[in-house]
Short mmCIF file of N, CA, C and O in Angstrom, two decimals:
data_model
loop_
_atom_site.label_atom_id
_atom_site.label_comp_id
_atom_site.label_asym_id
_atom_site.label_seq_id
_atom_site.Cartn_x
_atom_site.Cartn_y
_atom_site.Cartn_z
N SER G 798 -10.59 -2.36 -17.09
CA SER G 798 -10.84 -2.70 -15.71
C SER G 798 -9.54 -2.65 -14.95
O SER G 798 -8.49 -2.93 -15.51
N SER G 799 -9.59 -2.30 -13.68
CA SER G 799 -8.38 -2.26 -12.89
C SER G 799 -8.43 -3.37 -11.86
O SER G 799 -9.48 -3.89 -11.51
N SER G 800 -7.27 -3.75 -11.38
CA SER G 800 -7.18 -4.78 -10.37
C SER G 800 -5.98 -4.49 -9.52
O SER G 800 -5.34 -3.45 -9.63
N SER G 801 -5.65 -5.45 -8.68
CA SER G 801 -4.51 -5.29 -7.80
C SER G 801 -3.52 -6.40 -8.10
O SER G 801 -3.91 -7.51 -8.43
N SER G 802 -2.27 -6.11 -8.01
CA SER G 802 -1.23 -7.08 -8.29
C SER G 802 -0.31 -7.15 -7.09
O SER G 802 -0.11 -6.17 -6.39
N SER G 803 0.25 -8.34 -6.84
CA SER G 803 1.15 -8.52 -5.70
C SER G 803 2.56 -8.75 -6.19
O SER G 803 2.79 -9.34 -7.23
N SER G 804 3.48 -8.29 -5.39
CA SER G 804 4.89 -8.50 -5.67
C SER G 804 5.60 -8.72 -4.34
O SER G 804 5.27 -8.09 -3.35
N SER G 805 6.55 -9.66 -4.34
CA SER G 805 7.32 -9.89 -3.13
C SER G 805 8.58 -9.07 -3.18
O SER G 805 9.23 -8.96 -4.20
N SER G 806 8.91 -8.48 -2.07
CA SER G 806 10.15 -7.75 -1.96
C SER G 806 10.68 -7.95 -0.56
O SER G 806 9.99 -8.43 0.32
N GLY G 807 11.89 -7.58 -0.37
CA GLY G 807 12.43 -7.73 0.96
C GLY G 807 13.76 -7.04 1.08
O GLY G 807 14.37 -6.65 0.10
N SER G 808 14.18 -6.90 2.29
CA SER G 808 15.49 -6.33 2.52
C SER G 808 16.25 -7.32 3.38
O SER G 808 15.89 -7.56 4.52
N GLY G 809 17.22 -7.92 2.82
CA GLY G 809 18.00 -8.90 3.54
C GLY G 809 17.61 -10.31 3.15
O GLY G 809 16.55 -10.56 2.59
N GLU G 810 18.47 -11.23 3.47
CA GLU G 810 18.27 -12.62 3.10
C GLU G 810 17.08 -13.21 3.86
O GLU G 810 16.97 -13.08 5.07
N GLY G 811 16.17 -13.84 3.14
CA GLY G 811 15.03 -14.48 3.75
C GLY G 811 13.87 -13.55 4.05
O GLY G 811 12.78 -14.01 4.36
N ALA G 812 14.07 -12.25 4.00
CA ALA G 812 12.99 -11.30 4.28
C ALA G 812 12.10 -11.19 3.06
O ALA G 812 12.57 -11.13 1.94
N SER G 813 10.80 -11.17 3.29
CA SER G 813 9.87 -11.05 2.18
C SER G 813 8.65 -10.27 2.65
O SER G 813 8.15 -10.47 3.75
N GLU G 814 8.18 -9.41 1.79
CA GLU G 814 7.03 -8.58 2.10
C GLU G 814 6.16 -8.53 0.85
O GLU G 814 6.66 -8.40 -0.25
N VAL G 815 4.86 -8.68 1.02
CA VAL G 815 3.95 -8.59 -0.11
C VAL G 815 3.55 -7.14 -0.29
O VAL G 815 3.10 -6.49 0.66
N LEU G 816 3.73 -6.64 -1.49
CA LEU G 816 3.39 -5.26 -1.82
C LEU G 816 2.26 -5.28 -2.84
O LEU G 816 2.41 -5.85 -3.92
N ARG G 817 1.13 -4.70 -2.50
CA ARG G 817 0.00 -4.63 -3.43
C ARG G 817 0.02 -3.30 -4.14
O ARG G 817 0.11 -2.25 -3.49
N VAL G 818 -0.05 -3.35 -5.47
CA VAL G 818 -0.06 -2.13 -6.27
C VAL G 818 -1.24 -2.19 -7.24
O VAL G 818 -1.63 -3.26 -7.69
N PRO G 819 -1.81 -1.04 -7.57
CA PRO G 819 -2.90 -1.04 -8.56
C PRO G 819 -2.37 -1.44 -9.93
O PRO G 819 -1.23 -1.15 -10.27
N SER G 820 -3.20 -2.12 -10.69
CA SER G 820 -2.79 -2.50 -12.04
C SER G 820 -3.98 -2.31 -12.98
O SER G 820 -5.12 -2.18 -12.53
N ILE G 821 -3.69 -2.28 -14.26
CA ILE G 821 -4.74 -2.13 -15.27
C ILE G 821 -4.55 -3.19 -16.34
O ILE G 821 -3.51 -3.82 -16.44
N ASP G 822 -5.57 -3.36 -17.15
CA ASP G 822 -5.47 -4.20 -18.34
C ASP G 822 -4.88 -3.30 -19.43
O ASP G 822 -5.57 -2.47 -20.01
N PHE G 823 -3.58 -3.43 -19.66
CA PHE G 823 -2.89 -2.52 -20.55
C PHE G 823 -3.41 -2.60 -21.99
O PHE G 823 -3.57 -1.58 -22.66
N ALA G 824 -3.68 -3.81 -22.47
CA ALA G 824 -4.19 -3.95 -23.84
C ALA G 824 -5.53 -3.23 -24.01
O ALA G 824 -5.75 -2.53 -25.00
N ASP G 825 -6.38 -3.36 -23.02
CA ASP G 825 -7.68 -2.67 -23.05
C ASP G 825 -7.48 -1.16 -23.00
O ASP G 825 -8.09 -0.41 -23.78
N TRP G 826 -6.64 -0.69 -22.07
CA TRP G 826 -6.38 0.74 -21.95
C TRP G 826 -5.82 1.32 -23.25
O TRP G 826 -6.27 2.36 -23.72
N LEU G 827 -4.85 0.61 -23.84
CA LEU G 827 -4.24 1.08 -25.08
C LEU G 827 -5.28 1.18 -26.19
O LEU G 827 -5.34 2.18 -26.91
N SER G 828 -6.11 0.16 -26.31
CA SER G 828 -7.15 0.15 -27.36
C SER G 828 -8.15 1.29 -27.20
O SER G 828 -8.65 1.83 -28.19
N ARG G 829 -8.44 1.66 -25.95
CA ARG G 829 -9.40 2.74 -25.70
C ARG G 829 -8.76 4.12 -25.78
O ARG G 829 -9.45 5.11 -25.97
N THR G 830 -7.42 4.21 -25.68
CA THR G 830 -6.76 5.50 -25.53
C THR G 830 -6.14 6.03 -26.82
O THR G 830 -6.11 7.24 -27.03
N VAL G 831 -5.63 5.16 -27.67
CA VAL G 831 -4.94 5.63 -28.88
C VAL G 831 -5.68 5.19 -30.14
O VAL G 831 -6.49 4.28 -30.12
N ASN G 832 -5.36 5.86 -31.23
CA ASN G 832 -5.91 5.54 -32.55
C ASN G 832 -4.81 4.94 -33.41
O ASN G 832 -3.62 5.19 -33.17
N ALA G 833 -5.21 4.22 -34.43
CA ALA G 833 -4.24 3.60 -35.33
C ALA G 833 -3.35 4.65 -35.99
O ALA G 833 -2.21 4.37 -36.35
N SER G 834 -3.84 5.87 -36.14
CA SER G 834 -3.05 6.93 -36.78
C SER G 834 -2.04 7.58 -35.83
O SER G 834 -1.17 8.32 -36.27
N ASP G 835 -2.15 7.32 -34.53
CA ASP G 835 -1.20 7.86 -33.56
C ASP G 835 0.15 7.15 -33.69
O ASP G 835 0.20 5.98 -34.05
N PHE G 836 1.22 7.86 -33.36
CA PHE G 836 2.55 7.24 -33.30
C PHE G 836 2.79 6.92 -31.83
O PHE G 836 2.92 7.82 -31.00
N VAL G 837 2.82 5.63 -31.51
CA VAL G 837 2.85 5.20 -30.11
C VAL G 837 4.22 4.60 -29.78
O VAL G 837 4.69 3.67 -30.42
N VAL G 838 4.83 5.17 -28.73
CA VAL G 838 6.11 4.68 -28.21
C VAL G 838 5.88 4.24 -26.77
O VAL G 838 5.32 4.99 -25.98
N ILE G 839 6.29 3.04 -26.44
CA ILE G 839 6.08 2.47 -25.11
C ILE G 839 7.45 2.13 -24.50
O ILE G 839 8.32 1.60 -25.19
N LYS G 840 7.61 2.42 -23.21
CA LYS G 840 8.76 1.93 -22.46
C LYS G 840 8.22 0.92 -21.47
O LYS G 840 7.33 1.23 -20.68
N MET G 841 8.72 -0.30 -21.53
CA MET G 841 8.20 -1.38 -20.70
C MET G 841 9.31 -1.98 -19.85
O MET G 841 10.25 -2.56 -20.36
N ASP G 842 9.18 -1.81 -18.55
CA ASP G 842 10.10 -2.42 -17.58
C ASP G 842 9.22 -2.90 -16.44
O ASP G 842 8.97 -2.18 -15.48
N ILE G 843 8.67 -4.11 -16.59
CA ILE G 843 7.66 -4.58 -15.65
C ILE G 843 8.03 -5.92 -15.02
O ILE G 843 7.16 -6.75 -14.72
N GLU G 844 9.32 -6.11 -14.81
CA GLU G 844 9.86 -7.20 -14.00
C GLU G 844 9.24 -8.57 -14.28
O GLU G 844 8.62 -9.18 -13.43
N ASN G 845 9.42 -9.05 -15.49
CA ASN G 845 9.03 -10.39 -15.93
C ASN G 845 7.55 -10.51 -16.30
O ASN G 845 7.12 -11.56 -16.73
N ALA G 846 6.78 -9.46 -16.15
CA ALA G 846 5.38 -9.49 -16.58
C ALA G 846 5.26 -9.16 -18.07
O ALA G 846 4.18 -9.27 -18.64
N GLU G 847 6.38 -8.77 -18.70
CA GLU G 847 6.32 -8.38 -20.12
C GLU G 847 5.81 -9.51 -21.01
O GLU G 847 5.12 -9.26 -21.99
N PHE G 848 6.08 -10.75 -20.66
CA PHE G 848 5.63 -11.88 -21.48
C PHE G 848 4.11 -11.97 -21.48
O PHE G 848 3.49 -12.09 -22.54
N ARG G 849 3.48 -11.87 -20.32
CA ARG G 849 2.01 -11.93 -20.23
C ARG G 849 1.37 -10.72 -20.92
O ARG G 849 0.38 -10.85 -21.64
N VAL G 850 1.91 -9.54 -20.69
CA VAL G 850 1.34 -8.32 -21.27
C VAL G 850 1.44 -8.36 -22.80
O VAL G 850 0.47 -8.07 -23.50
N ILE G 851 2.59 -8.74 -23.31
CA ILE G 851 2.76 -8.77 -24.77
C ILE G 851 1.91 -9.87 -25.40
O ILE G 851 1.32 -9.69 -26.47
N ASP G 852 1.79 -11.03 -24.73
CA ASP G 852 0.89 -12.07 -25.24
C ASP G 852 -0.53 -11.54 -25.37
O ASP G 852 -1.22 -11.78 -26.36
N LYS G 853 -0.98 -10.77 -24.38
CA LYS G 853 -2.33 -10.21 -24.43
C LYS G 853 -2.46 -9.15 -25.53
O LYS G 853 -3.48 -9.06 -26.21
N LEU G 854 -1.40 -8.36 -25.72
CA LEU G 854 -1.42 -7.37 -26.80
C LEU G 854 -1.59 -8.05 -28.15
O LEU G 854 -2.35 -7.59 -29.00
N PHE G 855 -0.90 -9.17 -28.35
CA PHE G 855 -1.05 -9.92 -29.60
C PHE G 855 -2.45 -10.53 -29.70
O PHE G 855 -3.08 -10.46 -30.75
N ALA G 856 -2.93 -11.13 -28.61
CA ALA G 856 -4.22 -11.81 -28.62
C ALA G 856 -5.37 -10.86 -28.93
O ALA G 856 -6.34 -11.24 -29.59
N THR G 857 -5.27 -9.62 -28.46
CA THR G 857 -6.35 -8.65 -28.67
C THR G 857 -6.18 -7.81 -29.93
O THR G 857 -7.07 -7.07 -30.31
N GLY G 858 -5.00 -7.89 -30.54
CA GLY G 858 -4.72 -7.06 -31.72
C GLY G 858 -4.20 -5.68 -31.36
O GLY G 858 -3.85 -4.89 -32.24
N ALA G 859 -4.14 -5.37 -30.07
CA ALA G 859 -3.66 -4.06 -29.64
C ALA G 859 -2.18 -3.86 -29.97
O ALA G 859 -1.70 -2.72 -30.03
N ILE G 860 -1.47 -4.93 -30.24
CA ILE G 860 -0.05 -4.82 -30.61
C ILE G 860 0.12 -3.97 -31.86
O ILE G 860 1.14 -3.29 -32.02
N GLU G 861 -0.88 -3.96 -32.72
CA GLU G 861 -0.81 -3.20 -33.97
C GLU G 861 -0.84 -1.69 -33.74
O GLU G 861 -0.53 -0.92 -34.65
N LEU G 862 -1.15 -1.26 -32.53
CA LEU G 862 -1.18 0.16 -32.21
C LEU G 862 0.19 0.70 -31.79
O LEU G 862 0.37 1.90 -31.69
N ILE G 863 1.14 -0.20 -31.55
CA ILE G 863 2.46 0.20 -31.06
C ILE G 863 3.44 0.32 -32.22
O ILE G 863 3.57 -0.60 -33.02
N ASP G 864 4.14 1.45 -32.29
CA ASP G 864 5.13 1.67 -33.33
C ASP G 864 6.55 1.38 -32.84
O ASP G 864 7.35 0.81 -33.57
N GLU G 865 6.86 1.81 -31.63
CA GLU G 865 8.19 1.60 -31.05
C GLU G 865 8.04 1.11 -29.63
O GLU G 865 7.15 1.55 -28.91
N LEU G 866 8.94 0.21 -29.24
CA LEU G 866 8.89 -0.34 -27.90
C LEU G 866 10.29 -0.40 -27.32
O LEU G 866 11.20 -0.99 -27.91
N TYR G 867 10.46 0.25 -26.18
CA TYR G 867 11.68 0.13 -25.38
C TYR G 867 11.35 -0.90 -24.31
O TYR G 867 10.39 -0.71 -23.56
N ILE G 868 12.11 -1.98 -24.26
CA ILE G 868 11.76 -3.06 -23.34
C ILE G 868 12.98 -3.54 -22.57
O ILE G 868 14.08 -3.66 -23.13
N GLU G 869 12.79 -3.76 -21.28
CA GLU G 869 13.77 -4.48 -20.49
C GLU G 869 13.18 -5.86 -20.30
O GLU G 869 12.21 -6.04 -19.58
N CYS G 870 13.76 -6.81 -21.00
CA CYS G 870 13.24 -8.17 -20.98
C CYS G 870 13.97 -8.97 -19.90
O CYS G 870 15.18 -8.92 -19.78
N HIS G 871 13.19 -9.70 -19.12
CA HIS G 871 13.74 -10.54 -18.06
C HIS G 871 13.54 -12.01 -18.45
O HIS G 871 12.58 -12.36 -19.08
N GLY G 872 14.43 -12.83 -18.07
CA GLY G 872 14.32 -14.25 -18.35
C GLY G 872 15.58 -14.96 -17.93
O GLY G 872 16.65 -14.35 -17.86
N GLU G 873 15.44 -16.24 -17.66
CA GLU G 873 16.60 -17.03 -17.24
C GLU G 873 17.57 -17.20 -18.41
O GLU G 873 17.18 -17.61 -19.49
N VAL G 874 18.82 -16.87 -18.17
CA VAL G 874 19.85 -17.06 -19.17
C VAL G 874 20.20 -18.54 -19.20
O VAL G 874 20.47 -19.15 -18.16
N ASP G 875 20.17 -19.13 -20.39
CA ASP G 875 20.46 -20.55 -20.54
C ASP G 875 21.67 -20.76 -21.44
O ASP G 875 22.32 -19.80 -21.87
N SER G 876 21.95 -22.00 -21.76
CA SER G 876 23.14 -22.32 -22.55
C SER G 876 23.09 -21.69 -23.94
O SER G 876 24.12 -21.29 -24.48
N ILE G 877 21.90 -21.59 -24.52
CA ILE G 877 21.79 -20.97 -25.85
C ILE G 877 22.16 -19.49 -25.79
O ILE G 877 22.85 -18.97 -26.65
N GLY G 878 21.70 -18.79 -24.74
CA GLY G 878 22.05 -17.39 -24.58
C GLY G 878 23.56 -17.20 -24.47
O GLY G 878 24.13 -16.30 -25.08
N TRP G 879 24.20 -18.08 -23.69
CA TRP G 879 25.66 -17.99 -23.56
C TRP G 879 26.34 -18.30 -24.89
O TRP G 879 27.29 -17.62 -25.28
N GLU G 880 25.84 -19.31 -25.61
CA GLU G 880 26.43 -19.67 -26.90
C GLU G 880 26.34 -18.49 -27.88
O GLU G 880 27.30 -18.16 -28.57
N LEU G 881 25.18 -17.85 -27.92
CA LEU G 881 24.99 -16.71 -28.82
C LEU G 881 25.85 -15.51 -28.42
O LEU G 881 26.20 -14.69 -29.26
N SER G 882 26.20 -15.42 -27.13
CA SER G 882 27.03 -14.30 -26.68
C SER G 882 28.47 -14.44 -27.16
O SER G 882 29.20 -13.47 -27.23
N GLY G 883 28.88 -15.69 -27.46
CA GLY G 883 30.25 -15.94 -27.90
C GLY G 883 31.26 -15.96 -26.77
O GLY G 883 32.46 -15.93 -27.00
N HIS G 884 30.76 -16.02 -25.54
CA HIS G 884 31.63 -16.02 -24.36
C HIS G 884 31.32 -17.23 -23.49
O HIS G 884 30.19 -17.71 -23.47
N PRO G 885 32.29 -17.70 -22.72
CA PRO G 885 32.03 -18.84 -21.84
C PRO G 885 31.03 -18.47 -20.74
O PRO G 885 31.00 -17.32 -20.28
N PRO G 886 30.20 -19.43 -20.33
CA PRO G 886 29.24 -19.16 -19.24
C PRO G 886 29.92 -18.59 -18.01
O PRO G 886 30.98 -19.04 -17.60
N GLY G 887 29.30 -17.56 -17.47
CA GLY G 887 29.81 -16.94 -16.26
C GLY G 887 30.87 -15.88 -16.48
O GLY G 887 31.30 -15.22 -15.54
N SER G 888 31.27 -15.67 -17.73
CA SER G 888 32.37 -14.74 -18.00
C SER G 888 31.90 -13.30 -18.20
O SER G 888 32.72 -12.39 -18.28
N LEU G 889 30.61 -13.09 -18.32
CA LEU G 889 30.03 -11.75 -18.50
C LEU G 889 28.95 -11.52 -17.46
O LEU G 889 28.35 -12.47 -16.97
N PRO G 890 28.65 -10.26 -17.15
CA PRO G 890 27.48 -10.00 -16.29
C PRO G 890 26.22 -10.53 -16.98
O PRO G 890 26.08 -10.42 -18.21
N LEU G 891 25.31 -11.12 -16.23
CA LEU G 891 24.09 -11.70 -16.81
C LEU G 891 23.29 -10.69 -17.62
O LEU G 891 22.63 -11.04 -18.59
N ALA G 892 23.36 -9.42 -17.24
CA ALA G 892 22.61 -8.39 -17.96
C ALA G 892 23.09 -8.23 -19.41
O ALA G 892 22.38 -7.69 -20.24
N TRP G 893 24.28 -8.72 -19.70
CA TRP G 893 24.83 -8.61 -21.05
C TRP G 893 24.50 -9.81 -21.93
O TRP G 893 24.82 -9.83 -23.11
N VAL G 894 23.86 -10.82 -21.36
CA VAL G 894 23.56 -12.05 -22.09
C VAL G 894 22.04 -12.16 -22.21
O VAL G 894 21.32 -12.01 -21.23
N ARG G 895 21.55 -12.42 -23.43
CA ARG G 895 20.11 -12.51 -23.66
C ARG G 895 19.60 -13.90 -23.33
O ARG G 895 20.23 -14.90 -23.67
N SER G 896 18.44 -14.00 -22.71
CA SER G 896 17.82 -15.30 -22.49
C SER G 896 17.13 -15.74 -23.77
O SER G 896 16.75 -14.91 -24.61
N THR G 897 16.95 -17.03 -23.93
CA THR G 897 16.27 -17.55 -25.12
C THR G 897 14.84 -17.01 -25.18
O THR G 897 14.36 -16.64 -26.25
N ALA G 898 14.16 -16.93 -24.04
CA ALA G 898 12.79 -16.41 -24.02
C ALA G 898 12.75 -14.97 -24.51
O ALA G 898 11.86 -14.58 -25.27
N CYS G 899 13.73 -14.15 -24.11
CA CYS G 899 13.77 -12.76 -24.56
C CYS G 899 14.08 -12.67 -26.04
O CYS G 899 13.49 -11.86 -26.76
N LEU G 900 15.00 -13.50 -26.52
CA LEU G 900 15.32 -13.49 -27.94
C LEU G 900 14.09 -13.84 -28.78
O LEU G 900 13.82 -13.20 -29.80
N LYS G 901 13.32 -14.83 -28.34
CA LYS G 901 12.11 -15.22 -29.07
C LYS G 901 11.07 -14.10 -29.03
O LYS G 901 10.41 -13.82 -30.04
N LEU G 902 10.93 -13.46 -27.87
CA LEU G 902 9.98 -12.35 -27.75
C LEU G 902 10.38 -11.20 -28.66
O LEU G 902 9.54 -10.62 -29.36
N GLU G 903 11.66 -10.86 -28.66
CA GLU G 903 12.15 -9.77 -29.50
C GLU G 903 11.93 -10.07 -30.98
O GLU G 903 11.49 -9.21 -31.74
N ARG G 904 12.18 -11.31 -31.39
CA ARG G 904 11.97 -11.70 -32.79
C ARG G 904 10.48 -11.59 -33.14
O ARG G 904 10.11 -11.07 -34.20
N ARG G 905 9.62 -12.02 -32.24
CA ARG G 905 8.17 -11.94 -32.47
C ARG G 905 7.71 -10.50 -32.65
O ARG G 905 6.92 -10.18 -33.54
N LEU G 906 8.23 -9.60 -31.81
CA LEU G 906 7.86 -8.19 -31.91
C LEU G 906 8.37 -7.56 -33.20
O LEU G 906 7.65 -6.81 -33.85
N ARG G 907 9.59 -7.87 -33.58
CA ARG G 907 10.15 -7.31 -34.82
C ARG G 907 9.37 -7.80 -36.03
O ARG G 907 9.14 -7.05 -36.97
N ARG G 908 8.97 -9.07 -36.01
CA ARG G 908 8.17 -9.62 -37.12
C ARG G 908 6.81 -8.94 -37.22
O ARG G 908 6.21 -8.92 -38.29
N ALA G 909 6.34 -8.41 -36.10
CA ALA G 909 5.06 -7.70 -36.09
C ALA G 909 5.22 -6.25 -36.56
O ALA G 909 4.27 -5.50 -36.60
N GLY G 910 6.46 -5.88 -36.90
CA GLY G 910 6.70 -4.54 -37.42
C GLY G 910 6.98 -3.49 -36.37
O GLY G 910 6.92 -2.30 -36.66
N ILE G 911 7.29 -3.92 -35.17
CA ILE G 911 7.57 -2.97 -34.09
C ILE G 911 9.06 -2.66 -34.07
O ILE G 911 9.90 -3.56 -34.08
N TYR G 912 9.39 -1.38 -34.06
CA TYR G 912 10.76 -0.93 -33.94
C TYR G 912 11.15 -1.11 -32.48
O TYR G 912 10.62 -0.44 -31.61
N LEU G 913 12.04 -2.05 -32.21
CA LEU G 913 12.32 -2.50 -30.85
C LEU G 913 13.67 -2.01 -30.36
O LEU G 913 14.67 -2.05 -31.08
N HIS G 914 13.68 -1.55 -29.12
CA HIS G 914 14.92 -1.13 -28.45
C HIS G 914 15.04 -1.94 -27.17
O HIS G 914 14.07 -2.02 -26.41
N GLU G 915 16.21 -2.50 -26.93
CA GLU G 915 16.42 -3.21 -25.66
C GLU G 915 16.82 -2.20 -24.61
O GLU G 915 17.66 -1.34 -24.85
N TRP G 916 16.22 -2.30 -23.45
CA TRP G 916 16.44 -1.35 -22.36
C TRP G 916 16.94 -2.14 -21.17
O TRP G 916 16.26 -3.00 -20.65
N ASP G 917 18.15 -1.87 -20.74
CA ASP G 917 18.69 -2.57 -19.56
C ASP G 917 19.00 -1.61 -18.47
O ASP G 917 19.31 -0.50 -18.64
#
């Protein structure tokens, strides 16, 4: 099934505009489109929606259809992320420091047997 999704964007401080874009149920689409014997590679850069989409892939079992995943994971960088980076907070660009939520997601995917690539 398809639906519509909203996203806020803007140009300049305080400016905000709602942008409606078509969306699909990715887990359903994947299950209907590929076979277990297919070699499936996904690139996912969906601006913080990766957590919901991957949760649904696990819940439906569609995660088992994915062999490789290139993902740009978004999440708030916290003290654990900075500690794991080995650098003092604020000393590196945030894109170089993993959030705890992303680290947990990446570990979950690897445990499911998915060959994972981080995409920034």
